[in-house]
Amino acid sequence: METRIGFGFDSHEFKPGVPLHIGGLALDHPEGLAGHSDGDVLLHAITDALLGAVAAGDIGNFFPPGDPRWKDADSAIFLKLAIEELEHAGFRLVNVDTTLILNAPKIGPIASEMRARVADLLGVDLSRVSIKAKTPEGLGLDHVAQCHAVALVERVPEPEELKSITAEIEAEPPLDDDVVEDLLSSVHGSPKKRVAPVYDTEDIT
Ligand code: MG
């Protein structure tokens, strides 16, 4: 089974008068995380970890901070896009582990609720989501929230039916060039002559 790993990091500054969103939850706190979106540092780090696992760029590529559409956006949208990118690449999430670094509010008492919310947003079992928190001891970053996230992903196995079709196609002998030329000349009259495709330009505008 092919597995990949992705890493994500994010950081936001606390600002008075802004609602605080972490892990998809609205938290009761006098300050929130400043950002163009809702500033959800945890969801942003997980989004980047998922995108990173399939080398699909980062959150800023998909949602540029200058784009007015993402002003105060719910970060669950970013996470949803990352899951779609993961699925598009043929992978699914195995587990995600995160570490929040912030002075306040204390995450311990709400960690279970936060895990449940993130697991729900990711569409995985609770046991696949880990949320840990530390204070920024000695970093001088008491007014900042940071988050590190790692995600393990695995390739979605091909369904048995598809597998046998693929094996059949691969087992077919390659086409003989002479046979192809003969076939083409029987259609076009000459082995060198090719009929240019005709496009109806009105249909492709
Ligand atoms: Mg961010």
Short mmCIF file of C-alpha atoms and ligand atoms in Angstrom, two decimals:
data_model
loop_
_atom_site.label_atom_id
_atom_site.label_comp_id
_atom_site.label_asym_id
_atom_site.label_seq_id
_atom_site.Cartn_x
_atom_site.Cartn_y
_atom_site.Cartn_z
CA MET A 1 0.00 0.00 0.00
CA GLU A 2 1.47 3.37 -1.06
CA THR A 3 1.49 5.90 1.77
CA ARG A 4 2.47 9.57 1.83
CA ILE A 5 3.00 12.06 4.63
CA GLY A 6 2.15 15.76 4.70
CA PHE A 7 3.16 18.52 7.07
CA GLY A 8 1.40 21.83 7.73
CA PHE A 9 2.17 24.85 9.86
CA ASP A 10 0.22 28.04 10.54
CA SER A 11 0.34 31.02 12.85
CA HIS A 12 -2.03 33.91 13.64
CA GLU A 13 -1.86 36.84 16.01
CA PHE A 14 -4.52 37.46 18.67
CA LYS A 15 -6.56 40.62 18.20
CA PRO A 16 -9.26 42.12 20.48
CA GLY A 17 -12.81 42.27 19.20
CA VAL A 18 -12.39 39.35 16.78
CA PRO A 19 -14.34 36.08 17.33
CA LEU A 20 -12.08 33.14 18.15
CA HIS A 21 -12.34 30.03 15.94
CA ILE A 22 -10.11 27.02 16.53
CA GLY A 23 -10.73 23.50 15.23
CA GLY A 24 -14.03 24.50 13.70
CA LEU A 25 -15.40 25.65 17.08
CA ALA A 26 -16.39 29.18 18.13
CA LEU A 27 -14.66 29.69 21.49
CA ASP A 28 -15.61 32.12 24.22
CA HIS A 29 -12.53 34.34 24.57
CA PRO A 30 -11.94 38.14 24.69
CA GLU A 31 -9.67 37.99 21.61
CA GLY A 32 -9.71 36.15 18.32
CA LEU A 33 -7.14 35.25 15.68
CA ALA A 34 -6.60 37.95 13.09
CA GLY A 35 -6.65 36.81 9.51
CA HIS A 36 -8.32 37.32 6.17
CA SER A 37 -10.53 34.27 6.84
CA ASP A 38 -11.85 33.24 10.28
CA GLY A 39 -8.19 32.68 11.33
CA ASP A 40 -8.69 29.03 12.32
CA VAL A 41 -5.03 28.16 12.82
CA LEU A 42 -5.71 24.44 13.41
CA LEU A 43 -7.82 23.92 10.28
CA HIS A 44 -5.29 25.87 8.20
CA ALA A 45 -2.40 23.66 9.39
CA ILE A 46 -4.38 20.47 8.66
CA THR A 47 -5.39 21.83 5.23
CA ASP A 48 -1.72 22.39 4.35
CA ALA A 49 -0.75 18.93 5.67
CA LEU A 50 -3.36 17.27 3.42
CA LEU A 51 -2.38 19.33 0.37
CA GLY A 52 1.30 18.67 1.12
CA ALA A 53 0.77 14.89 1.28
CA VAL A 54 -0.21 14.86 -2.41
CA ALA A 55 2.07 17.76 -3.42
CA ALA A 56 -0.97 19.88 -4.35
CA GLY A 57 0.46 23.23 -3.26
CA ASP A 58 -0.74 25.11 -0.20
CA ILE A 59 -3.75 26.93 1.14
CA GLY A 60 -2.54 30.27 -0.28
CA ASN A 61 -2.55 28.89 -3.86
CA PHE A 62 -6.21 27.99 -3.63
CA PHE A 63 -7.41 30.83 -1.40
CA PRO A 64 -5.22 33.94 -1.90
CA PRO A 65 -5.47 36.29 1.13
CA GLY A 66 -6.22 39.24 -1.18
CA ASP A 67 -9.34 37.58 -2.63
CA PRO A 68 -12.47 39.25 -1.15
CA ARG A 69 -14.41 35.97 -1.49
CA TRP A 70 -12.44 34.52 1.44
CA LYS A 71 -12.89 37.50 3.78
CA ASP A 72 -14.04 36.05 7.13
CA ALA A 73 -14.55 32.69 5.37
CA ASP A 74 -15.34 29.58 7.38
CA SER A 75 -12.08 27.59 7.25
CA ALA A 76 -14.09 24.36 6.96
CA ILE A 77 -14.32 25.31 3.25
CA PHE A 78 -10.51 25.15 2.94
CA LEU A 79 -10.43 21.75 4.62
CA LYS A 80 -13.16 20.46 2.30
CA LEU A 81 -11.14 21.51 -0.74
CA ALA A 82 -8.03 19.76 0.62
CA ILE A 83 -10.00 16.53 1.07
CA GLU A 84 -11.26 16.82 -2.51
CA GLU A 85 -7.68 17.31 -3.76
CA LEU A 86 -6.62 14.26 -1.76
CA GLU A 87 -9.41 12.15 -3.26
CA HIS A 88 -8.69 13.49 -6.74
CA ALA A 89 -5.09 12.28 -6.37
CA GLY A 90 -6.43 8.82 -5.40
CA PHE A 91 -5.60 8.99 -1.68
CA ARG A 92 -7.48 8.97 1.63
CA LEU A 93 -6.57 10.12 5.11
CA VAL A 94 -5.16 7.56 7.54
CA ASN A 95 -4.65 9.87 10.52
CA VAL A 96 -3.76 13.41 11.46
CA ASP A 97 -1.78 14.57 14.48
CA THR A 98 -1.60 18.21 15.54
CA THR A 99 0.05 20.40 18.16
CA LEU A 100 -1.39 23.81 18.98
CA ILE A 101 0.94 26.30 20.66
CA LEU A 102 -0.86 29.09 22.47
CA ASN A 103 -1.07 30.71 25.86
CA ALA A 104 -4.85 30.94 26.17
CA PRO A 105 -7.55 29.71 26.12
CA LYS A 106 -6.70 26.31 27.61
CA ILE A 107 -7.39 23.62 25.01
CA GLY A 108 -7.41 20.62 27.41
CA PRO A 109 -11.01 21.03 28.62
CA ILE A 110 -12.37 21.37 25.04
CA ALA A 111 -9.99 19.02 23.22
CA SER A 112 -12.57 16.18 23.01
CA GLU A 113 -15.20 18.43 21.49
CA MET A 114 -12.62 19.88 19.09
CA ARG A 115 -11.43 16.42 18.01
CA ALA A 116 -15.02 15.37 17.36
CA ARG A 117 -15.62 18.47 15.24
CA VAL A 118 -12.41 18.04 13.21
CA ALA A 119 -13.08 14.29 12.72
CA ASP A 120 -16.55 15.20 11.48
CA LEU A 121 -15.16 17.79 9.03
CA LEU A 122 -12.57 15.28 7.78
CA GLY A 123 -15.15 12.51 7.52
CA VAL A 124 -13.05 10.07 9.57
CA ASP A 125 -13.35 8.20 12.87
CA LEU A 126 -12.43 10.10 16.03
CA SER A 127 -9.51 7.72 16.67
CA ARG A 128 -7.79 9.10 13.53
CA VAL A 129 -7.61 12.67 14.85
CA SER A 130 -5.20 13.86 17.53
CA ILE A 131 -5.14 17.39 18.95
CA LYS A 132 -2.49 18.34 21.47
CA ALA A 133 -1.69 21.74 22.93
CA LYS A 134 1.30 23.45 24.54
CA THR A 135 2.05 26.90 25.88
CA PRO A 136 4.76 28.91 24.08
CA GLU A 137 7.26 28.66 26.96
CA GLY A 138 10.32 30.80 26.29
CA LEU A 139 9.30 31.69 22.76
CA GLY A 140 8.05 35.20 23.58
CA LEU A 141 4.94 34.46 21.50
CA ASP A 142 2.25 34.90 24.15
CA HIS A 143 0.02 36.81 21.74
CA VAL A 144 0.23 34.32 18.91
CA ALA A 145 -1.39 30.96 18.19
CA GLN A 146 0.59 28.46 16.15
CA CYS A 147 -0.23 24.99 14.95
CA HIS A 148 1.79 22.11 13.51
CA ALA A 149 0.03 19.23 11.76
CA VAL A 150 1.12 15.98 10.15
CA ALA A 151 -1.15 13.80 8.06
CA LEU A 152 -0.59 10.25 6.83
CA VAL A 153 -2.50 9.30 3.69
CA GLU A 154 -2.78 6.04 1.75
CA ARG A 155 -3.67 5.24 -1.84
CA VAL A 156 -7.25 4.09 -2.22
CA PRO A 157 -7.12 0.48 -3.46
CA GLU A 158 -8.47 -0.12 -6.94
CA PRO A 159 -11.78 -2.04 -6.92
CA GLU A 160 -11.34 -5.77 -7.90
CA GLU A 161 -13.48 -5.36 -11.04
CA LEU A 162 -11.34 -2.47 -12.33
CA LYS A 163 -8.18 -4.36 -11.47
CA SER A 164 -9.10 -7.31 -13.72
CA ILE A 165 -10.00 -4.95 -16.61
CA THR A 166 -6.65 -3.16 -16.23
CA ALA A 167 -4.82 -6.53 -16.18
CA GLU A 168 -6.65 -7.60 -19.36
CA ILE A 169 -5.68 -4.39 -21.18
CA GLU A 170 -2.07 -4.71 -20.04
CA ALA A 171 -1.99 -8.36 -21.22
CA GLU A 172 -3.07 -7.40 -24.80
CA PRO A 173 -0.16 -7.55 -27.27
CA PRO A 174 0.87 -4.09 -28.54
CA LEU A 175 -0.55 -3.05 -31.92
CA ASP A 176 1.66 -3.89 -34.90
CA ASP A 177 2.69 -0.66 -36.73
CA ASP A 178 2.18 -2.30 -40.16
CA VAL A 179 -1.32 -3.37 -39.22
CA VAL A 180 -2.11 0.20 -38.15
CA GLU A 181 -0.68 1.65 -41.41
CA ASP A 182 -2.68 -0.86 -43.50
CA LEU A 183 -5.82 -0.03 -41.62
CA LEU A 184 -5.25 3.73 -42.05
CA SER A 185 -4.49 3.39 -45.76
CA SER A 186 -7.67 1.36 -46.25
CA VAL A 187 -9.59 4.27 -44.75
CA HIS A 188 -7.67 7.22 -46.23
CA GLY A 189 -6.47 5.69 -49.51
CA SER A 190 -2.78 6.43 -48.90
CA PRO A 191 -0.50 5.47 -46.00
CA LYS A 192 0.91 9.04 -45.91
CA LYS A 193 -2.34 10.92 -46.20
CA ARG A 194 -4.01 12.06 -43.02
CA VAL A 195 -7.40 13.70 -42.87
CA ALA A 196 -7.27 16.84 -40.78
CA PRO A 197 -9.95 16.91 -38.07
CA VAL A 198 -12.79 19.32 -38.74
CA TYR A 199 -13.85 21.47 -35.85
CA ASP A 200 -17.04 23.38 -35.63
CA THR A 201 -15.66 26.58 -34.14
CA GLU A 202 -19.12 27.76 -33.11
CA ASP A 203 -19.38 24.80 -30.78
CA ILE A 204 -16.16 25.46 -28.91
CA THR A 205 -16.50 29.16 -28.16
MG MG B 1 -3.80 30.79 8.46
#
